[in-house]
């Protein structure tokens, strides 16, 4: 009987320490102490390799410390565990954009849009990746779709406005002014330069 009680106490202590590692990771992350957050999440994941929140949060911490390839690994693992949760796939797209892997960004965003076709952020990021690939018409279409689903998506107005100006299409200044009216302060620089 004493052995059983001792075993239960040890098990409870062991699991509370592990949970503390996840919670400590969250505390470190909130304090912008990403290295310690990574260490805490890694410790928790060593015994709970499929703990999705730890994988995602460690991926975010890797991203914050410019360990982008490691972030990709964690986001992919999280996505494999929860294939219908597009948070992980969208995060993959952002990291792939930072890594200048633009064709992969388009694939990532297509995956998001297959599940959430009205996701303005996914359409907009896809458009940015298409621009980097020189796919102007496709980018404009993606930006148009983003704005169809969110008429107040200030960043998309900024990107579409800049693209229209660069490609000498009408409406660029109107988009930049709309972006500015929605709070996108970066639009002012382009308005001053291109919209006299």
PDB file of C-alpha atoms in Angstrom:
ATOM      1  CA  UNK A   1       0.000   0.000   0.000  1.00  0.00           C
ATOM      2  CA  UNK A   2       2.798   2.424   0.891  1.00  0.00           C
ATOM      3  CA  UNK A   3       4.524   1.655  -2.434  1.00  0.00           C
ATOM      4  CA  UNK A   4       1.320   2.452  -4.299  1.00  0.00           C
ATOM      5  CA  UNK A   5       0.935   5.808  -2.525  1.00  0.00           C
ATOM      6  CA  UNK A   6       4.588   6.612  -3.117  1.00  0.00           C
ATOM      7  CA  UNK A   7       4.175   5.765  -6.824  1.00  0.00           C
ATOM      8  CA  UNK A   8       1.106   8.018  -7.115  1.00  0.00           C
ATOM      9  CA  UNK A   9       2.892  10.898  -5.380  1.00  0.00           C
ATOM     10  CA  UNK A  10       5.909  10.515  -7.658  1.00  0.00           C
ATOM     11  CA  UNK A  11       3.708  10.351 -10.751  1.00  0.00           C
ATOM     12  CA  UNK A  12       1.783  13.483  -9.731  1.00  0.00           C
ATOM     13  CA  UNK A  13       5.029  15.298  -8.989  1.00  0.00           C
ATOM     14  CA  UNK A  14       6.528  14.175 -12.325  1.00  0.00           C
ATOM     15  CA  UNK A  15       3.534  15.317 -14.358  1.00  0.00           C
ATOM     16  CA  UNK A  16       3.222  18.644 -12.541  1.00  0.00           C
ATOM     17  CA  UNK A  17       6.906  19.355 -13.266  1.00  0.00           C
ATOM     18  CA  UNK A  18       6.330  18.563 -16.918  1.00  0.00           C
ATOM     19  CA  UNK A  19       3.294  20.810 -17.063  1.00  0.00           C
ATOM     20  CA  UNK A  20       5.337  23.492 -15.395  1.00  0.00           C
ATOM     21  CA  UNK A  21       7.814  23.278 -18.284  1.00  0.00           C
ATOM     22  CA  UNK A  22       5.045  24.127 -20.747  1.00  0.00           C
ATOM     23  CA  UNK A  23       3.767  26.913 -18.503  1.00  0.00           C
ATOM     24  CA  UNK A  24       7.316  28.180 -17.945  1.00  0.00           C
ATOM     25  CA  UNK A  25       7.775  28.229 -21.700  1.00  0.00           C
ATOM     26  CA  UNK A  26       4.688  30.420 -21.998  1.00  0.00           C
ATOM     27  CA  UNK A  27       5.984  32.743 -19.290  1.00  0.00           C
ATOM     28  CA  UNK A  28       9.401  33.003 -20.955  1.00  0.00           C
ATOM     29  CA  UNK A  29       7.754  33.651 -24.318  1.00  0.00           C
ATOM     30  CA  UNK A  30       5.550  36.393 -22.850  1.00  0.00           C
ATOM     31  CA  UNK A  31       8.700  37.994 -21.409  1.00  0.00           C
ATOM     32  CA  UNK A  32      10.427  37.822 -24.847  1.00  0.00           C
ATOM     33  CA  UNK A  33      12.949  35.348 -23.415  1.00  0.00           C
ATOM     34  CA  UNK A  34      12.729  33.092 -26.447  1.00  0.00           C
ATOM     35  CA  UNK A  35      15.798  30.937 -25.774  1.00  0.00           C
ATOM     36  CA  UNK A  36      14.469  29.863 -22.380  1.00  0.00           C
ATOM     37  CA  UNK A  37      11.020  29.409 -23.898  1.00  0.00           C
ATOM     38  CA  UNK A  38      12.515  27.065 -26.499  1.00  0.00           C
ATOM     39  CA  UNK A  39      14.309  25.143 -23.771  1.00  0.00           C
ATOM     40  CA  UNK A  40      11.152  24.779 -21.672  1.00  0.00           C
ATOM     41  CA  UNK A  41       8.970  23.723 -24.605  1.00  0.00           C
ATOM     42  CA  UNK A  42      11.653  21.262 -25.721  1.00  0.00           C
ATOM     43  CA  UNK A  43      11.772  19.773 -22.245  1.00  0.00           C
ATOM     44  CA  UNK A  44       8.007  19.295 -22.237  1.00  0.00           C
ATOM     45  CA  UNK A  45       8.019  17.909 -25.776  1.00  0.00           C
ATOM     46  CA  UNK A  46      10.645  15.312 -24.839  1.00  0.00           C
ATOM     47  CA  UNK A  47       7.888  13.417 -22.988  1.00  0.00           C
ATOM     48  CA  UNK A  48       4.879  14.775 -24.919  1.00  0.00           C
ATOM     49  CA  UNK A  49       6.082  14.909 -28.540  1.00  0.00           C
ATOM     50  CA  UNK A  50       2.600  15.559 -29.931  1.00  0.00           C
ATOM     51  CA  UNK A  51       1.620  18.402 -27.601  1.00  0.00           C
ATOM     52  CA  UNK A  52       0.403  20.740 -30.285  1.00  0.00           C
ATOM     53  CA  UNK A  53       0.522  23.968 -28.278  1.00  0.00           C
ATOM     54  CA  UNK A  54       4.136  23.348 -27.277  1.00  0.00           C
ATOM     55  CA  UNK A  55       5.090  22.589 -30.888  1.00  0.00           C
ATOM     56  CA  UNK A  56       3.387  25.715 -32.158  1.00  0.00           C
ATOM     57  CA  UNK A  57       4.745  27.964 -29.404  1.00  0.00           C
ATOM     58  CA  UNK A  58       8.258  26.596 -29.807  1.00  0.00           C
ATOM     59  CA  UNK A  59       7.933  27.246 -33.543  1.00  0.00           C
ATOM     60  CA  UNK A  60       6.959  30.836 -32.788  1.00  0.00           C
ATOM     61  CA  UNK A  61       9.957  31.164 -30.457  1.00  0.00           C
ATOM     62  CA  UNK A  62      12.235  29.776 -33.171  1.00  0.00           C
ATOM     63  CA  UNK A  63      10.739  32.289 -35.565  1.00  0.00           C
ATOM     64  CA  UNK A  64      11.415  35.138 -33.137  1.00  0.00           C
ATOM     65  CA  UNK A  65      15.073  34.060 -32.892  1.00  0.00           C
ATOM     66  CA  UNK A  66      15.444  33.715 -36.690  1.00  0.00           C
ATOM     67  CA  UNK A  67      15.803  29.938 -36.481  1.00  0.00           C
ATOM     68  CA  UNK A  68      13.405  29.707 -39.368  1.00  0.00           C
ATOM     69  CA  UNK A  69      14.179  26.175 -40.518  1.00  0.00           C
ATOM     70  CA  UNK A  70      13.447  24.902 -36.997  1.00  0.00           C
ATOM     71  CA  UNK A  71      10.198  26.884 -36.971  1.00  0.00           C
ATOM     72  CA  UNK A  72       9.237  25.189 -40.244  1.00  0.00           C
ATOM     73  CA  UNK A  73       9.860  21.769 -38.675  1.00  0.00           C
ATOM     74  CA  UNK A  74       7.636  22.530 -35.680  1.00  0.00           C
ATOM     75  CA  UNK A  75       4.840  24.032 -37.774  1.00  0.00           C
ATOM     76  CA  UNK A  76       4.943  21.020 -40.116  1.00  0.00           C
ATOM     77  CA  UNK A  77       4.756  18.613 -37.170  1.00  0.00           C
ATOM     78  CA  UNK A  78       1.826  20.557 -35.708  1.00  0.00           C
ATOM     79  CA  UNK A  79       0.132  20.551 -39.099  1.00  0.00           C
ATOM     80  CA  UNK A  80       0.640  16.796 -39.442  1.00  0.00           C
ATOM     81  CA  UNK A  81      -1.018  16.267 -36.052  1.00  0.00           C
ATOM     82  CA  UNK A  82      -3.915  18.651 -36.764  1.00  0.00           C
ATOM     83  CA  UNK A  83      -4.195  18.818 -40.580  1.00  0.00           C
ATOM     84  CA  UNK A  84      -7.412  20.874 -40.561  1.00  0.00           C
ATOM     85  CA  UNK A  85      -6.045  23.601 -38.270  1.00  0.00           C
ATOM     86  CA  UNK A  86      -4.846  26.213 -40.724  1.00  0.00           C
ATOM     87  CA  UNK A  87      -3.062  28.275 -38.055  1.00  0.00           C
ATOM     88  CA  UNK A  88      -0.017  26.074 -38.505  1.00  0.00           C
ATOM     89  CA  UNK A  89      -0.147  26.176 -42.299  1.00  0.00           C
ATOM     90  CA  UNK A  90      -0.527  29.959 -42.296  1.00  0.00           C
ATOM     91  CA  UNK A  91       2.475  30.193 -39.975  1.00  0.00           C
ATOM     92  CA  UNK A  92       4.391  27.976 -42.389  1.00  0.00           C
ATOM     93  CA  UNK A  93       3.520  30.403 -45.169  1.00  0.00           C
ATOM     94  CA  UNK A  94       4.851  33.353 -43.206  1.00  0.00           C
ATOM     95  CA  UNK A  95       8.134  31.568 -42.483  1.00  0.00           C
ATOM     96  CA  UNK A  96       8.440  30.393 -46.083  1.00  0.00           C
ATOM     97  CA  UNK A  97       7.981  34.033 -47.133  1.00  0.00           C
ATOM     98  CA  UNK A  98      10.801  35.073 -44.792  1.00  0.00           C
ATOM     99  CA  UNK A  99      12.928  32.304 -46.302  1.00  0.00           C
ATOM    100  CA  UNK A 100      12.082  33.659 -49.784  1.00  0.00           C
ATOM    101  CA  UNK A 101      10.466  30.352 -50.748  1.00  0.00           C
ATOM    102  CA  UNK A 102       7.655  32.042 -52.616  1.00  0.00           C
ATOM    103  CA  UNK A 103       6.316  29.076 -54.573  1.00  0.00           C
ATOM    104  CA  UNK A 104       5.960  27.236 -51.249  1.00  0.00           C
ATOM    105  CA  UNK A 105       4.066  30.217 -49.802  1.00  0.00           C
ATOM    106  CA  UNK A 106       1.560  29.954 -52.654  1.00  0.00           C
ATOM    107  CA  UNK A 107       1.148  26.221 -51.937  1.00  0.00           C
ATOM    108  CA  UNK A 108       0.702  26.906 -48.213  1.00  0.00           C
ATOM    109  CA  UNK A 109      -1.903  29.594 -48.838  1.00  0.00           C
ATOM    110  CA  UNK A 110      -3.747  27.397 -51.330  1.00  0.00           C
ATOM    111  CA  UNK A 111      -3.991  24.810 -48.562  1.00  0.00           C
ATOM    112  CA  UNK A 112      -5.395  27.411 -46.172  1.00  0.00           C
ATOM    113  CA  UNK A 113      -7.836  28.671 -48.808  1.00  0.00           C
ATOM    114  CA  UNK A 114      -9.067  25.163 -49.555  1.00  0.00           C
ATOM    115  CA  UNK A 115     -10.397  25.008 -45.979  1.00  0.00           C
ATOM    116  CA  UNK A 116     -11.084  28.744 -45.496  1.00  0.00           C
ATOM    117  CA  UNK A 117     -11.757  30.277 -48.937  1.00  0.00           C
ATOM    118  CA  UNK A 118     -12.730  33.644 -47.429  1.00  0.00           C
ATOM    119  CA  UNK A 119      -9.471  34.168 -45.523  1.00  0.00           C
ATOM    120  CA  UNK A 120      -8.328  37.644 -46.595  1.00  0.00           C
ATOM    121  CA  UNK A 121      -4.929  37.278 -44.913  1.00  0.00           C
ATOM    122  CA  UNK A 122      -4.209  34.120 -46.922  1.00  0.00           C
ATOM    123  CA  UNK A 123      -5.235  35.770 -50.211  1.00  0.00           C
ATOM    124  CA  UNK A 124      -3.065  38.787 -49.398  1.00  0.00           C
ATOM    125  CA  UNK A 125       0.030  36.754 -48.448  1.00  0.00           C
ATOM    126  CA  UNK A 126      -0.448  34.657 -51.570  1.00  0.00           C
ATOM    127  CA  UNK A 127      -0.510  37.876 -53.603  1.00  0.00           C
ATOM    128  CA  UNK A 128       2.720  39.081 -52.022  1.00  0.00           C
ATOM    129  CA  UNK A 129       4.402  35.775 -52.880  1.00  0.00           C
ATOM    130  CA  UNK A 130       3.085  35.950 -56.432  1.00  0.00           C
ATOM    131  CA  UNK A 131       4.584  39.430 -56.835  1.00  0.00           C
ATOM    132  CA  UNK A 132       7.955  38.077 -55.736  1.00  0.00           C
ATOM    133  CA  UNK A 133       7.597  35.473 -58.504  1.00  0.00           C
ATOM    134  CA  UNK A 134       6.726  38.152 -61.080  1.00  0.00           C
ATOM    135  CA  UNK A 135       3.114  36.970 -61.380  1.00  0.00           C
ATOM    136  CA  UNK A 136       1.478  40.393 -61.524  1.00  0.00           C
ATOM    137  CA  UNK A 137      -1.949  39.341 -62.828  1.00  0.00           C
ATOM    138  CA  UNK A 138      -2.191  36.516 -60.301  1.00  0.00           C
ATOM    139  CA  UNK A 139      -1.170  38.864 -57.491  1.00  0.00           C
ATOM    140  CA  UNK A 140      -3.800  41.420 -58.469  1.00  0.00           C
ATOM    141  CA  UNK A 141      -6.411  38.665 -58.495  1.00  0.00           C
ATOM    142  CA  UNK A 142      -5.307  37.520 -55.019  1.00  0.00           C
ATOM    143  CA  UNK A 143      -5.438  41.084 -53.708  1.00  0.00           C
ATOM    144  CA  UNK A 144      -8.889  41.581 -55.236  1.00  0.00           C
ATOM    145  CA  UNK A 145     -10.088  38.376 -53.542  1.00  0.00           C
ATOM    146  CA  UNK A 146      -8.646  39.497 -50.210  1.00  0.00           C
ATOM    147  CA  UNK A 147     -10.536  42.777 -50.458  1.00  0.00           C
ATOM    148  CA  UNK A 148     -13.713  40.995 -51.519  1.00  0.00           C
ATOM    149  CA  UNK A 149     -13.615  39.123 -48.224  1.00  0.00           C
ATOM    150  CA  UNK A 150     -12.397  42.015 -46.058  1.00  0.00           C
ATOM    151  CA  UNK A 151     -13.099  45.530 -47.320  1.00  0.00           C
ATOM    152  CA  UNK A 152     -10.989  46.975 -44.477  1.00  0.00           C
ATOM    153  CA  UNK A 153      -7.780  45.019 -45.083  1.00  0.00           C
ATOM    154  CA  UNK A 154      -5.434  48.001 -45.022  1.00  0.00           C
ATOM    155  CA  UNK A 155      -2.257  46.096 -45.898  1.00  0.00           C
ATOM    156  CA  UNK A 156      -3.857  44.687 -49.029  1.00  0.00           C
ATOM    157  CA  UNK A 157      -4.885  48.157 -50.172  1.00  0.00           C
ATOM    158  CA  UNK A 158      -1.269  49.211 -49.644  1.00  0.00           C
ATOM    159  CA  UNK A 159       0.173  46.271 -51.594  1.00  0.00           C
ATOM    160  CA  UNK A 160      -2.364  46.505 -54.404  1.00  0.00           C
ATOM    161  CA  UNK A 161      -1.913  50.262 -54.640  1.00  0.00           C
ATOM    162  CA  UNK A 162       1.870  49.960 -54.876  1.00  0.00           C
ATOM    163  CA  UNK A 163       1.534  47.234 -57.501  1.00  0.00           C
ATOM    164  CA  UNK A 164      -0.884  49.287 -59.577  1.00  0.00           C
ATOM    165  CA  UNK A 165       1.460  52.263 -59.481  1.00  0.00           C
ATOM    166  CA  UNK A 166       4.481  50.149 -60.415  1.00  0.00           C
ATOM    167  CA  UNK A 167       2.610  48.589 -63.333  1.00  0.00           C
ATOM    168  CA  UNK A 168       1.116  51.953 -64.366  1.00  0.00           C
ATOM    169  CA  UNK A 169      -2.478  50.870 -63.778  1.00  0.00           C
ATOM    170  CA  UNK A 170      -5.224  53.191 -62.619  1.00  0.00           C
ATOM    171  CA  UNK A 171      -6.503  53.111 -59.074  1.00  0.00           C
ATOM    172  CA  UNK A 172      -3.171  52.868 -57.294  1.00  0.00           C
ATOM    173  CA  UNK A 173      -3.443  56.204 -55.531  1.00  0.00           C
ATOM    174  CA  UNK A 174      -7.044  55.477 -54.506  1.00  0.00           C
ATOM    175  CA  UNK A 175      -5.876  52.205 -52.923  1.00  0.00           C
ATOM    176  CA  UNK A 176      -3.047  53.955 -51.089  1.00  0.00           C
ATOM    177  CA  UNK A 177      -5.413  56.622 -49.774  1.00  0.00           C
ATOM    178  CA  UNK A 178      -7.845  53.935 -48.645  1.00  0.00           C
ATOM    179  CA  UNK A 179      -4.990  52.122 -46.867  1.00  0.00           C
ATOM    180  CA  UNK A 180      -4.033  55.341 -45.115  1.00  0.00           C
ATOM    181  CA  UNK A 181      -7.641  56.035 -44.104  1.00  0.00           C
ATOM    182  CA  UNK A 182      -7.756  52.565 -42.538  1.00  0.00           C
ATOM    183  CA  UNK A 183      -4.639  53.249 -40.463  1.00  0.00           C
ATOM    184  CA  UNK A 184      -1.812  51.977 -42.688  1.00  0.00           C
ATOM    185  CA  UNK A 185       0.700  54.760 -42.017  1.00  0.00           C
ATOM    186  CA  UNK A 186       3.247  53.386 -44.516  1.00  0.00           C
ATOM    187  CA  UNK A 187       0.880  54.423 -47.307  1.00  0.00           C
ATOM    188  CA  UNK A 188       1.722  58.095 -46.717  1.00  0.00           C
ATOM    189  CA  UNK A 189       5.265  57.702 -48.054  1.00  0.00           C
ATOM    190  CA  UNK A 190       3.988  56.264 -51.334  1.00  0.00           C
ATOM    191  CA  UNK A 191       1.211  58.840 -51.595  1.00  0.00           C
ATOM    192  CA  UNK A 192       3.754  61.639 -51.193  1.00  0.00           C
ATOM    193  CA  UNK A 193       6.000  60.074 -53.801  1.00  0.00           C
ATOM    194  CA  UNK A 194       3.474  58.943 -56.434  1.00  0.00           C
ATOM    195  CA  UNK A 195       0.146  60.706 -55.899  1.00  0.00           C
ATOM    196  CA  UNK A 196       0.567  64.424 -56.494  1.00  0.00           C
TER     197      UNK A 196
END
